[in-house]
Short mmCIF file of C-alpha atoms in Angstrom, two decimals:
data_model
loop_
_atom_site.label_atom_id
_atom_site.label_comp_id
_atom_site.label_asym_id
_atom_site.label_seq_id
_atom_site.Cartn_x
_atom_site.Cartn_y
_atom_site.Cartn_z
CA MET A 1 -0.01 0.01 0.01
CA HIS A 2 1.23 3.51 -0.76
CA ALA A 3 2.66 5.25 2.33
CA TRP A 4 0.48 8.29 1.86
CA LEU A 5 -2.76 6.36 1.58
CA ALA A 6 -3.38 5.76 5.27
CA PRO A 7 -3.10 9.42 6.37
CA ALA A 8 -5.11 10.45 3.28
CA ARG A 9 -7.91 8.10 4.31
CA LEU A 10 -7.91 9.52 7.81
CA ALA A 11 -7.97 13.04 6.57
CA VAL A 12 -10.96 12.36 4.28
CA ALA A 13 -12.75 10.52 7.11
CA VAL A 14 -12.33 13.51 9.44
CA PHE A 15 -13.58 15.91 6.79
CA LEU A 16 -16.56 13.69 5.98
CA ALA A 17 -17.38 13.38 9.71
CA VAL A 18 -17.49 17.16 9.95
CA ALA A 19 -19.79 17.41 6.89
CA LEU A 20 -22.16 14.72 8.18
CA GLY A 21 -22.12 16.19 11.69
CA ILE A 22 -23.07 19.68 10.44
CA ASN A 23 -25.82 18.28 8.27
CA GLY A 24 -27.07 16.16 11.18
CA TYR A 25 -27.09 19.21 13.48
CA HIS A 26 -29.28 21.11 11.08
CA ALA A 27 -31.59 18.10 10.71
CA ALA A 28 -31.98 17.85 14.50
CA THR A 29 -33.82 21.20 14.57
CA ASP A 30 -36.93 19.36 13.50
CA PRO A 31 -38.56 16.85 15.94
CA THR A 32 -38.51 14.07 13.31
CA GLY A 33 -35.36 15.37 11.67
CA VAL A 34 -32.95 12.95 13.37
CA VAL A 35 -34.90 9.89 12.32
CA ASN A 36 -35.39 11.25 8.81
CA TYR A 37 -31.71 12.10 8.63
CA PHE A 38 -30.81 8.46 9.18
CA SER A 39 -33.52 7.38 6.77
CA TYR A 40 -31.63 8.68 3.73
CA PHE A 41 -29.55 6.09 1.90
CA THR A 42 -27.21 8.95 1.04
CA ASN A 43 -26.33 9.51 4.69
CA LEU A 44 -26.13 5.80 5.49
CA SER A 45 -23.82 5.11 2.59
CA ASN A 46 -21.58 7.98 3.60
CA PHE A 47 -21.39 6.67 7.15
CA VAL A 48 -20.29 3.35 5.71
CA GLY A 49 -17.63 5.18 3.73
CA LEU A 50 -16.60 7.10 6.89
CA ALA A 51 -16.17 3.84 8.85
CA VAL A 52 -14.22 2.15 6.06
CA LEU A 53 -11.88 5.06 5.39
CA GLY A 54 -11.51 5.97 9.07
CA TYR A 55 -10.62 2.47 10.23
CA GLY A 56 -8.57 1.82 7.08
CA GLY A 57 -6.44 4.90 7.72
CA TRP A 58 -6.03 4.04 11.40
CA ALA A 59 -5.16 0.45 10.62
CA GLY A 60 -2.60 1.51 8.04
CA LEU A 61 -0.85 3.80 10.51
CA THR A 62 -0.87 1.36 13.45
CA GLY A 63 -0.31 -1.96 11.66
CA ARG A 64 -3.75 -3.36 12.49
CA PRO A 65 -5.51 -5.72 10.12
CA PRO A 66 -6.99 -3.83 7.12
CA VAL A 67 -10.68 -3.49 6.29
CA PRO A 68 -11.81 -6.74 4.53
CA ASP A 69 -11.94 -6.22 0.81
CA ALA A 70 -15.59 -7.36 0.66
CA VAL A 71 -16.51 -4.61 3.09
CA ARG A 72 -14.54 -2.01 1.14
CA GLY A 73 -16.26 -3.12 -2.07
CA ALA A 74 -19.70 -2.72 -0.44
CA ALA A 75 -18.86 0.83 0.56
CA VAL A 76 -17.74 1.60 -3.00
CA LEU A 77 -21.00 0.16 -4.41
CA TYR A 78 -23.28 1.99 -2.01
CA LEU A 79 -21.61 5.33 -2.61
CA ALA A 80 -21.36 4.82 -6.35
CA ILE A 81 -25.12 4.19 -6.50
CA THR A 82 -25.63 7.27 -4.32
CA GLY A 83 -23.73 9.37 -6.79
CA LEU A 84 -25.39 7.85 -9.88
CA VAL A 85 -28.93 8.20 -8.55
CA TYR A 86 -28.33 11.76 -7.44
CA GLY A 87 -26.80 12.75 -10.76
CA THR A 88 -29.47 11.10 -12.90
CA VAL A 89 -32.65 11.46 -10.82
CA LEU A 90 -32.48 13.55 -7.67
CA ALA A 91 -30.47 16.63 -8.54
CA LYS A 92 -33.56 18.23 -10.08
CA TYR A 93 -35.46 18.15 -6.81
CA PRO A 94 -34.52 21.34 -4.93
CA GLU A 95 -36.39 20.21 -1.79
CA LEU A 96 -33.85 17.42 -1.38
CA LEU A 97 -30.83 19.75 -1.33
CA VAL A 98 -28.88 20.00 1.90
CA ILE A 99 -26.20 22.62 2.74
CA PRO A 100 -24.60 23.21 -0.66
CA TRP A 101 -21.04 22.22 0.16
CA VAL A 102 -22.22 19.22 2.20
CA ASN A 103 -24.37 18.25 -0.78
CA ASP A 104 -21.34 18.25 -3.00
CA VAL A 105 -19.37 16.18 -0.47
CA VAL A 106 -21.87 13.40 0.13
CA HIS A 107 -23.27 13.16 -3.43
CA ARG A 108 -20.34 13.99 -5.67
CA ALA A 109 -17.00 13.87 -3.91
CA MET A 110 -17.34 10.76 -1.77
CA PRO A 111 -18.43 8.39 -4.55
CA LEU A 112 -15.33 9.45 -6.46
CA VAL A 113 -13.03 9.21 -3.44
CA VAL A 114 -13.98 5.70 -2.48
CA LEU A 115 -13.82 4.53 -6.11
CA ALA A 116 -10.35 6.04 -6.44
CA ASP A 117 -9.32 4.34 -3.15
CA TRP A 118 -10.54 1.01 -4.55
CA LEU A 119 -8.60 1.44 -7.78
CA ILE A 120 -5.36 2.66 -6.07
CA ASP A 121 -5.47 -0.10 -3.45
CA PRO A 122 -7.30 -3.05 -5.13
CA PRO A 123 -8.26 -6.22 -3.31
CA ALA A 124 -5.46 -8.37 -1.98
CA ARG A 125 -7.24 -11.48 -3.15
CA ARG A 126 -9.67 -12.14 -5.97
CA LEU A 127 -13.29 -11.58 -5.02
CA ARG A 128 -15.97 -13.96 -6.19
CA PRO A 129 -18.64 -12.38 -8.41
CA THR A 130 -21.25 -13.71 -5.99
CA VAL A 131 -20.04 -11.26 -3.35
CA VAL A 132 -22.29 -8.74 -5.02
CA LEU A 133 -25.40 -10.74 -3.87
CA GLY A 134 -24.21 -10.25 -0.31
CA TRP A 135 -23.77 -6.52 -0.89
CA LEU A 136 -27.47 -6.34 -1.90
CA ALA A 137 -28.58 -7.30 1.65
CA VAL A 138 -28.22 -3.71 2.96
CA PRO A 139 -30.19 -2.04 0.16
CA LEU A 140 -32.93 -4.63 0.55
CA LEU A 141 -33.16 -4.04 4.26
CA TYR A 142 -33.17 -0.28 3.63
CA LEU A 143 -35.96 -0.59 1.08
CA THR A 144 -38.10 -2.68 3.44
CA TYR A 145 -37.57 -0.20 6.26
CA THR A 146 -38.28 2.81 4.05
CA LEU A 147 -41.51 1.45 2.63
CA LEU A 148 -42.86 0.23 6.02
CA ARG A 149 -41.95 3.48 7.82
CA GLY A 150 -43.17 5.54 4.91
CA HIS A 151 -46.57 3.85 5.05
CA ALA A 152 -46.72 4.44 8.82
CA VAL A 153 -45.66 8.12 8.92
CA ASP A 154 -46.47 9.22 5.34
CA TRP A 155 -42.91 10.35 4.61
CA TYR A 156 -40.51 8.94 2.04
CA PRO A 157 -36.88 10.06 1.68
CA TYR A 158 -36.94 9.91 -2.12
CA PRO A 159 -39.66 10.78 -4.66
CA PHE A 160 -39.29 7.54 -6.62
CA LEU A 161 -40.20 5.58 -3.48
CA ASP A 162 -43.32 7.59 -2.69
CA PRO A 163 -46.48 5.72 -3.81
CA ALA A 164 -48.57 8.88 -3.39
CA ARG A 165 -46.97 10.37 -6.49
CA HIS A 166 -48.11 9.63 -10.07
CA GLY A 167 -48.01 5.90 -10.85
CA GLY A 168 -48.39 4.70 -7.25
CA TYR A 169 -46.87 1.40 -6.28
CA ARG A 170 -46.46 0.30 -9.92
CA ARG A 171 -44.02 3.17 -10.39
CA VAL A 172 -42.30 2.34 -7.14
CA ALA A 173 -41.95 -1.33 -8.16
CA GLY A 174 -40.46 -0.25 -11.50
CA ALA A 175 -38.01 2.05 -9.76
CA CYS A 176 -36.99 -0.68 -7.34
CA PHE A 177 -36.39 -3.07 -10.28
CA LEU A 178 -34.21 -0.56 -12.05
CA MET A 179 -32.26 0.10 -8.84
CA ALA A 180 -31.70 -3.65 -8.35
CA VAL A 181 -30.32 -3.91 -11.89
CA ALA A 182 -28.13 -0.90 -11.26
CA PHE A 183 -26.79 -2.43 -8.04
CA LEU A 184 -25.96 -5.69 -9.83
CA LEU A 185 -24.29 -4.08 -12.84
CA VAL A 186 -22.26 -1.56 -10.85
CA GLY A 187 -21.35 -4.18 -8.22
CA GLY A 188 -20.17 -6.51 -10.93
CA ALA A 189 -18.09 -3.74 -12.49
CA ILE A 190 -16.49 -2.94 -9.09
CA VAL A 191 -15.56 -6.58 -8.55
CA ALA A 192 -14.20 -7.01 -12.10
CA ALA A 193 -12.11 -3.82 -11.87
CA GLY A 194 -10.72 -4.76 -8.46
CA ASN A 195 -9.83 -8.27 -9.56
CA ALA A 196 -8.18 -7.05 -12.79
CA LEU A 197 -6.03 -4.48 -10.89
CA ALA A 198 -5.15 -7.03 -8.18
CA ALA A 199 -3.97 -9.46 -10.86
CA ARG A 200 -1.78 -6.82 -12.48
CA ARG A 201 -0.27 -5.85 -9.13
CA ASP A 202 0.65 -9.39 -8.23
CA PRO A 203 1.08 -11.63 -11.26
CA ALA A 204 3.12 -14.21 -9.33
CA PRO A 205 0.18 -16.54 -8.61
CA ARG A 206 -0.55 -16.72 -12.33
CA ARG A 207 3.07 -17.52 -13.11
CA ARG A 208 3.16 -20.27 -10.47
CA HIS A 209 -0.06 -21.73 -11.84
CA ALA A 210 1.40 -21.72 -15.36
CA ARG A 211 4.56 -23.46 -14.21
CA ALA A 212 2.47 -26.09 -12.37
CA ARG A 213 0.54 -26.83 -15.55
CA THR A 214 3.66 -27.19 -17.72
CA GLY A 215 5.87 -28.92 -15.14
#
């Protein structure tokens, strides 16, 4: 691992913690704001990124075991989807905007940062493509929570999950299907890119395998 990567991870984690903290403080001014704050996938995915980068930086500086690659990959996927959905769907909804610079951090900067971290420091071992199915557990739990709570309190964090809007539950089901496809495709791309870069970084296993076949 590059010597500068651990302190860089810590620095980004501290900056992100400040951004999330400021946004959470403003959300807490409303009685239901705290619960709503933690009901946005954007915030949850950024907290995952904060934990992965924060611990990864601390582990790199202290010699502790690194963050498992499967966990890192999940963080990349969740934040990549956050950035893609914001850029393609949510940016046109002004009511969803948070503090402008925080908005840029959580929707634009962090997806790029964790992706760059993944490409600079790819997995130490090849990840199975089926790991993507495990990564889907969190979005599925989130979707279940969001629809159940939304039905109970009549509040949904994102317009495409609100059945009260045009199209009702049919539109919500269609949006969920498209999101599932996006998670699978983006997750597969993340695994493929990580495995390809890991193989380029350490071609020794392939050479030993080739010698074993010809020996």
